[in-house]
Amino acid sequence: MKLAILADIHANADALYAVLSAAQKEQVDGMLVAGDLVGYYFEPKRVLQLLQEWNKPIYIVKGNHEEILLAAINSNELLAEISLKYGPGISIALSELSGDDLEWIASLQHPLLVDDFNCSILLSHGSPNDINKYIYPDESISGMLAAMLQLPDVLVMGHAHYPFIKNEQKCVVINPGSVGQPRNREPGAHWALLETNTMTAEHRIEPYNIVELVDQCMRIAPNHLYLRQVLLRT
């Protein structure tokens, strides 16, 4: 079976659309999304709609930016702090998303065990035990795997915005990179394709109109240079 693996969309709807289109052409059997649907960029409502309209099985976990969003609902002070640090993405999400949308986000789990594709898949954002834990490609994961009571066939993590695929201790460990804001100096919308019959995975990058998003950044968040610079750096 073929599975599309996504992470760190960050309200970049055009990038998500490019990945969904590619996954549809691949005729994937399901999709796994490792959190951070919102934050940084400017189309959270459309991102949720695209994911909720996906017509194949889809599994989504909460990311740290979902936690930030939920925490900011009742705290203007926290919202101001977040906006200063990350830009207006969370504020835009709070203004765009309905009460039902926020309830749906609040219902997302972390981590999530998926066993519907003839294998066991543990889906998380940071590490399975810490939603905020960054695991980078050059880090050893042997200790983390050894500490797990039951090792899944596949472990999916996001959060770092750097893609990697490792085979260790009979576990395929995948970070698909970021759909919406890659940080590894390879512009485009990043994702991974997993073939469960062979337990092999490959990294994919889809083109989309990055210049249009950069223009949006200049209009909507002119003082947050990082939001546009990270999209183009090579």
mmCIF file of C-alpha atoms in Angstrom:
data_model
loop_
_atom_site.group_PDB
_atom_site.id
_atom_site.type_symbol
_atom_site.label_atom_id
_atom_site.label_comp_id
_atom_site.label_asym_id
_atom_site.label_seq_id
_atom_site.Cartn_x
_atom_site.Cartn_y
_atom_site.Cartn_z
ATOM 1 C CA MET A 1 0.000 0.000 0.000
ATOM 2 C CA LYS A 2 1.121 3.557 -0.706
ATOM 3 C CA LEU A 3 0.934 6.240 1.985
ATOM 4 C CA ALA A 4 1.562 9.970 1.686
ATOM 5 C CA ILE A 5 3.371 11.391 4.713
ATOM 6 C CA LEU A 6 3.156 15.123 5.430
ATOM 7 C CA ALA A 7 4.177 17.510 8.192
ATOM 8 C CA ASP A 8 4.432 21.197 9.033
ATOM 9 C CA ILE A 9 1.959 22.679 6.557
ATOM 10 C CA HIS A 10 1.800 25.977 8.465
ATOM 11 C CA ALA A 11 -1.238 27.456 6.698
ATOM 12 C CA ASN A 12 0.535 27.339 3.322
ATOM 13 C CA ALA A 13 -2.450 26.194 1.310
ATOM 14 C CA ASP A 14 -0.855 26.372 -2.142
ATOM 15 C CA ALA A 15 1.989 24.110 -1.015
ATOM 16 C CA LEU A 16 -0.495 21.671 0.493
ATOM 17 C CA TYR A 17 -2.573 21.651 -2.683
ATOM 18 C CA ALA A 18 0.548 20.776 -4.701
ATOM 19 C CA VAL A 19 1.312 17.845 -2.403
ATOM 20 C CA LEU A 20 -2.271 16.590 -2.397
ATOM 21 C CA SER A 21 -2.346 16.727 -6.190
ATOM 22 C CA ALA A 22 0.883 14.734 -6.396
ATOM 23 C CA ALA A 23 -0.372 12.199 -3.856
ATOM 24 C CA GLN A 24 -3.572 11.780 -5.834
ATOM 25 C CA LYS A 25 -1.587 11.090 -9.013
ATOM 26 C CA GLU A 26 0.374 8.460 -7.072
ATOM 27 C CA GLN A 27 -2.962 6.872 -6.136
ATOM 28 C CA VAL A 28 -2.002 6.647 -2.493
ATOM 29 C CA ASP A 29 -4.158 4.539 -0.200
ATOM 30 C CA GLY A 30 -3.957 6.890 2.758
ATOM 31 C CA MET A 31 -2.319 9.938 4.279
ATOM 32 C CA LEU A 32 -0.503 10.650 7.540
ATOM 33 C CA VAL A 33 -0.061 14.247 8.720
ATOM 34 C CA ALA A 34 2.424 14.927 11.518
ATOM 35 C CA GLY A 35 0.976 18.174 12.808
ATOM 36 C CA ASP A 36 1.463 21.928 12.531
ATOM 37 C CA LEU A 37 -1.405 22.688 10.201
ATOM 38 C CA VAL A 38 -1.458 26.339 11.296
ATOM 39 C CA GLY A 39 0.997 29.097 12.151
ATOM 40 C CA TYR A 40 3.436 31.274 10.198
ATOM 41 C CA TYR A 41 1.399 31.712 6.981
ATOM 42 C CA PHE A 42 -1.999 32.952 6.038
ATOM 43 C CA GLU A 43 -4.568 30.386 4.842
ATOM 44 C CA PRO A 44 -5.440 28.157 7.807
ATOM 45 C CA LYS A 45 -9.105 27.804 6.842
ATOM 46 C CA ARG A 46 -8.277 26.562 3.348
ATOM 47 C CA VAL A 47 -5.697 24.133 4.753
ATOM 48 C CA LEU A 48 -8.285 22.576 7.059
ATOM 49 C CA GLN A 49 -10.792 22.372 4.223
ATOM 50 C CA LEU A 50 -8.311 20.643 1.911
ATOM 51 C CA LEU A 51 -7.451 18.079 4.573
ATOM 52 C CA GLN A 52 -11.048 17.471 5.600
ATOM 53 C CA GLU A 53 -12.098 17.041 1.960
ATOM 54 C CA TRP A 54 -9.408 14.438 1.238
ATOM 55 C CA ASN A 55 -11.302 11.377 0.039
ATOM 56 C CA LYS A 56 -8.976 8.637 1.283
ATOM 57 C CA PRO A 57 -8.183 7.581 4.876
ATOM 58 C CA ILE A 58 -6.299 10.361 6.649
ATOM 59 C CA TYR A 59 -4.706 10.469 10.095
ATOM 60 C CA ILE A 60 -3.599 13.743 11.687
ATOM 61 C CA VAL A 61 -1.863 14.515 14.973
ATOM 62 C CA LYS A 62 -1.612 17.771 16.844
ATOM 63 C CA GLY A 63 1.554 19.846 16.483
ATOM 64 C CA ASN A 64 3.058 22.463 18.763
ATOM 65 C CA HIS A 65 1.485 25.265 16.718
ATOM 66 C CA GLU A 66 -1.933 23.731 17.317
ATOM 67 C CA GLU A 67 -1.134 23.825 21.029
ATOM 68 C CA ILE A 68 -0.030 27.451 20.688
ATOM 69 C CA LEU A 69 -3.247 28.306 18.843
ATOM 70 C CA LEU A 70 -5.438 26.733 21.515
ATOM 71 C CA ALA A 71 -3.495 28.392 24.325
ATOM 72 C CA ALA A 72 -3.850 31.811 22.680
ATOM 73 C CA ILE A 73 -7.655 31.669 22.471
ATOM 74 C CA ASN A 74 -8.091 33.134 25.944
ATOM 75 C CA SER A 75 -4.847 35.072 26.306
ATOM 76 C CA ASN A 76 -4.309 38.347 24.482
ATOM 77 C CA GLU A 77 -0.908 38.622 26.146
ATOM 78 C CA LEU A 78 0.210 35.267 24.758
ATOM 79 C CA LEU A 79 -1.209 36.120 21.339
ATOM 80 C CA ALA A 80 0.787 39.361 21.265
ATOM 81 C CA GLU A 81 3.951 37.485 22.266
ATOM 82 C CA ILE A 82 3.381 34.838 19.576
ATOM 83 C CA SER A 83 2.676 37.442 16.913
ATOM 84 C CA LEU A 84 5.881 39.266 17.750
ATOM 85 C CA LYS A 85 7.901 36.052 17.534
ATOM 86 C CA TYR A 86 6.254 34.163 14.662
ATOM 87 C CA GLY A 87 4.249 36.765 12.753
ATOM 88 C CA PRO A 88 0.463 37.048 12.405
ATOM 89 C CA GLY A 89 -0.255 33.428 11.429
ATOM 90 C CA ILE A 90 -1.861 32.397 14.722
ATOM 91 C CA SER A 91 -3.841 35.623 14.936
ATOM 92 C CA ILE A 92 -5.154 35.033 11.410
ATOM 93 C CA ALA A 93 -6.104 31.475 12.362
ATOM 94 C CA LEU A 94 -8.067 32.702 15.364
ATOM 95 C CA SER A 95 -9.941 35.191 13.194
ATOM 96 C CA GLU A 96 -10.631 32.741 10.339
ATOM 97 C CA LEU A 97 -11.389 29.460 12.056
ATOM 98 C CA SER A 98 -14.840 28.706 13.411
ATOM 99 C CA GLY A 99 -15.674 27.277 16.796
ATOM 100 C CA ASP A 100 -16.151 23.892 15.136
ATOM 101 C CA ASP A 101 -12.718 24.195 13.514
ATOM 102 C CA LEU A 102 -11.100 24.921 16.863
ATOM 103 C CA GLU A 103 -12.929 22.012 18.494
ATOM 104 C CA TRP A 104 -11.693 19.731 15.720
ATOM 105 C CA ILE A 105 -8.125 20.921 16.264
ATOM 106 C CA ALA A 106 -8.483 20.428 20.019
ATOM 107 C CA SER A 107 -9.631 16.846 19.407
ATOM 108 C CA LEU A 108 -6.425 15.889 17.598
ATOM 109 C CA GLN A 109 -4.273 13.399 19.500
ATOM 110 C CA HIS A 110 -0.523 13.172 20.009
ATOM 111 C CA PRO A 111 0.937 10.674 19.389
ATOM 112 C CA LEU A 112 -1.327 8.341 17.395
ATOM 113 C CA LEU A 113 -0.868 4.657 16.620
ATOM 114 C CA VAL A 114 -2.165 3.695 13.173
ATOM 115 C CA ASP A 115 -2.453 0.015 12.301
ATOM 116 C CA ASP A 116 -4.819 0.081 9.317
ATOM 117 C CA PHE A 117 -2.251 -0.471 6.551
ATOM 118 C CA ASN A 118 -0.891 -3.944 7.296
ATOM 119 C CA CYS A 119 1.784 -2.485 9.569
ATOM 120 C CA SER A 120 2.047 -0.450 12.764
ATOM 121 C CA ILE A 121 2.747 3.261 12.339
ATOM 122 C CA LEU A 122 3.372 5.647 15.218
ATOM 123 C CA LEU A 123 2.540 9.178 14.129
ATOM 124 C CA SER A 124 3.942 12.089 16.129
ATOM 125 C CA HIS A 125 4.986 15.703 15.714
ATOM 126 C CA GLY A 126 8.193 16.091 17.694
ATOM 127 C CA SER A 127 9.198 12.841 19.329
ATOM 128 C CA PRO A 128 6.419 10.476 20.441
ATOM 129 C CA ASN A 129 6.964 11.567 24.047
ATOM 130 C CA ASP A 130 7.533 15.287 23.465
ATOM 131 C CA ILE A 131 5.593 17.338 20.938
ATOM 132 C CA ASN A 132 8.274 20.069 21.110
ATOM 133 C CA LYS A 133 11.325 17.821 20.680
ATOM 134 C CA TYR A 134 13.436 18.542 17.588
ATOM 135 C CA ILE A 135 14.977 15.450 15.991
ATOM 136 C CA TYR A 136 17.393 16.468 13.223
ATOM 137 C CA PRO A 137 18.810 14.251 10.455
ATOM 138 C CA ASP A 138 22.285 14.062 12.002
ATOM 139 C CA GLU A 139 21.041 13.018 15.450
ATOM 140 C CA SER A 140 21.209 9.470 16.748
ATOM 141 C CA ILE A 141 17.776 7.956 17.299
ATOM 142 C CA SER A 142 18.934 4.590 18.633
ATOM 143 C CA GLY A 143 18.408 5.563 22.266
ATOM 144 C CA MET A 144 14.915 6.878 21.625
ATOM 145 C CA LEU A 145 13.956 3.696 19.779
ATOM 146 C CA ALA A 146 15.506 1.448 22.409
ATOM 147 C CA ALA A 147 13.465 3.185 25.126
ATOM 148 C CA MET A 148 10.150 2.460 23.416
ATOM 149 C CA LEU A 149 8.183 -0.369 25.017
ATOM 150 C CA GLN A 150 6.899 -1.573 21.665
ATOM 151 C CA LEU A 151 8.681 -0.553 18.484
ATOM 152 C CA PRO A 152 6.381 0.234 15.551
ATOM 153 C CA ASP A 153 7.165 -0.799 12.004
ATOM 154 C CA VAL A 154 7.172 2.897 11.050
ATOM 155 C CA LEU A 155 7.796 5.996 13.156
ATOM 156 C CA VAL A 156 6.792 9.348 11.660
ATOM 157 C CA MET A 157 8.018 12.639 13.124
ATOM 158 C CA GLY A 158 7.821 16.244 11.950
ATOM 159 C CA HIS A 159 8.649 19.537 13.693
ATOM 160 C CA ALA A 160 12.281 19.876 12.561
ATOM 161 C CA HIS A 161 11.440 20.938 8.974
ATOM 162 C CA TYR A 162 14.389 18.811 7.804
ATOM 163 C CA PRO A 163 13.587 15.573 5.955
ATOM 164 C CA PHE A 164 15.214 12.228 6.631
ATOM 165 C CA ILE A 165 14.523 8.523 6.202
ATOM 166 C CA LYS A 166 16.331 6.002 8.405
ATOM 167 C CA ASN A 167 16.082 2.251 8.855
ATOM 168 C CA GLU A 168 17.087 1.309 12.371
ATOM 169 C CA GLN A 169 16.236 -1.555 14.723
ATOM 170 C CA LYS A 170 13.737 -2.885 12.152
ATOM 171 C CA CYS A 171 11.887 0.424 12.205
ATOM 172 C CA VAL A 172 11.529 2.852 9.296
ATOM 173 C CA VAL A 173 11.845 6.354 10.742
ATOM 174 C CA ILE A 174 10.564 9.161 8.527
ATOM 175 C CA ASN A 175 10.556 12.914 8.778
ATOM 176 C CA PRO A 176 8.966 14.097 5.521
ATOM 177 C CA GLY A 177 10.265 17.633 5.894
ATOM 178 C CA SER A 178 7.922 20.591 5.775
ATOM 179 C CA VAL A 179 5.129 21.102 3.266
ATOM 180 C CA GLY A 180 4.841 24.786 4.032
ATOM 181 C CA GLN A 181 8.226 26.007 5.266
ATOM 182 C CA PRO A 182 11.257 23.819 4.472
ATOM 183 C CA ARG A 183 14.453 24.845 6.227
ATOM 184 C CA ASN A 184 16.921 22.590 4.399
ATOM 185 C CA ARG A 185 17.571 25.049 1.545
ATOM 186 C CA GLU A 186 15.510 23.103 -0.998
ATOM 187 C CA PRO A 187 12.532 25.277 -1.965
ATOM 188 C CA GLY A 188 9.207 23.592 -2.637
ATOM 189 C CA ALA A 189 6.578 21.566 -0.820
ATOM 190 C CA HIS A 190 8.194 18.553 0.857
ATOM 191 C CA TRP A 191 6.581 15.204 1.640
ATOM 192 C CA ALA A 192 7.382 11.486 1.664
ATOM 193 C CA LEU A 193 5.905 8.441 -0.044
ATOM 194 C CA LEU A 194 5.887 5.158 1.893
ATOM 195 C CA GLU A 195 5.336 1.738 0.290
ATOM 196 C CA THR A 196 4.228 -0.546 3.107
ATOM 197 C CA ASN A 197 4.627 -3.773 1.146
ATOM 198 C CA THR A 198 8.376 -3.243 0.838
ATOM 199 C CA MET A 199 8.811 -0.875 3.799
ATOM 200 C CA THR A 200 10.620 1.629 1.610
ATOM 201 C CA ALA A 201 10.164 5.376 1.571
ATOM 202 C CA GLU A 202 11.303 8.222 -0.641
ATOM 203 C CA HIS A 203 11.397 11.960 -0.282
ATOM 204 C CA ARG A 204 9.417 14.132 -2.704
ATOM 205 C CA ILE A 205 9.372 17.882 -3.427
ATOM 206 C CA GLU A 206 6.553 19.598 -5.334
ATOM 207 C CA PRO A 207 6.806 23.014 -7.009
ATOM 208 C CA TYR A 208 4.233 25.728 -6.388
ATOM 209 C CA ASN A 209 4.046 29.506 -6.726
ATOM 210 C CA ILE A 210 6.461 30.496 -3.969
ATOM 211 C CA VAL A 211 6.809 34.032 -5.322
ATOM 212 C CA GLU A 212 3.117 34.673 -4.708
ATOM 213 C CA LEU A 213 3.493 33.614 -1.073
ATOM 214 C CA VAL A 214 6.588 35.795 -0.715
ATOM 215 C CA ASP A 215 4.514 38.726 -1.982
ATOM 216 C CA GLN A 216 1.854 37.906 0.611
ATOM 217 C CA CYS A 217 4.535 37.899 3.304
ATOM 218 C CA MET A 218 5.684 41.344 2.240
ATOM 219 C CA ARG A 219 2.116 42.671 2.433
ATOM 220 C CA ILE A 220 0.857 40.873 5.535
ATOM 221 C CA ALA A 221 4.027 40.447 7.624
ATOM 222 C CA PRO A 222 6.563 42.982 6.323
ATOM 223 C CA ASN A 223 8.530 43.069 9.584
ATOM 224 C CA HIS A 224 9.052 39.293 9.710
ATOM 225 C CA LEU A 225 11.754 38.830 7.084
ATOM 226 C CA TYR A 226 12.331 35.188 7.983
ATOM 227 C CA LEU A 227 8.885 34.183 6.757
ATOM 228 C CA ARG A 228 9.787 35.049 3.180
ATOM 229 C CA GLN A 229 13.529 34.480 3.222
ATOM 230 C CA VAL A 230 13.270 30.847 4.379
ATOM 231 C CA LEU A 231 11.032 29.984 1.428
ATOM 232 C CA LEU A 232 13.635 30.958 -1.186
ATOM 233 C CA ARG A 233 17.021 30.172 0.321
ATOM 234 C CA THR A 234 19.178 27.558 -1.401
#
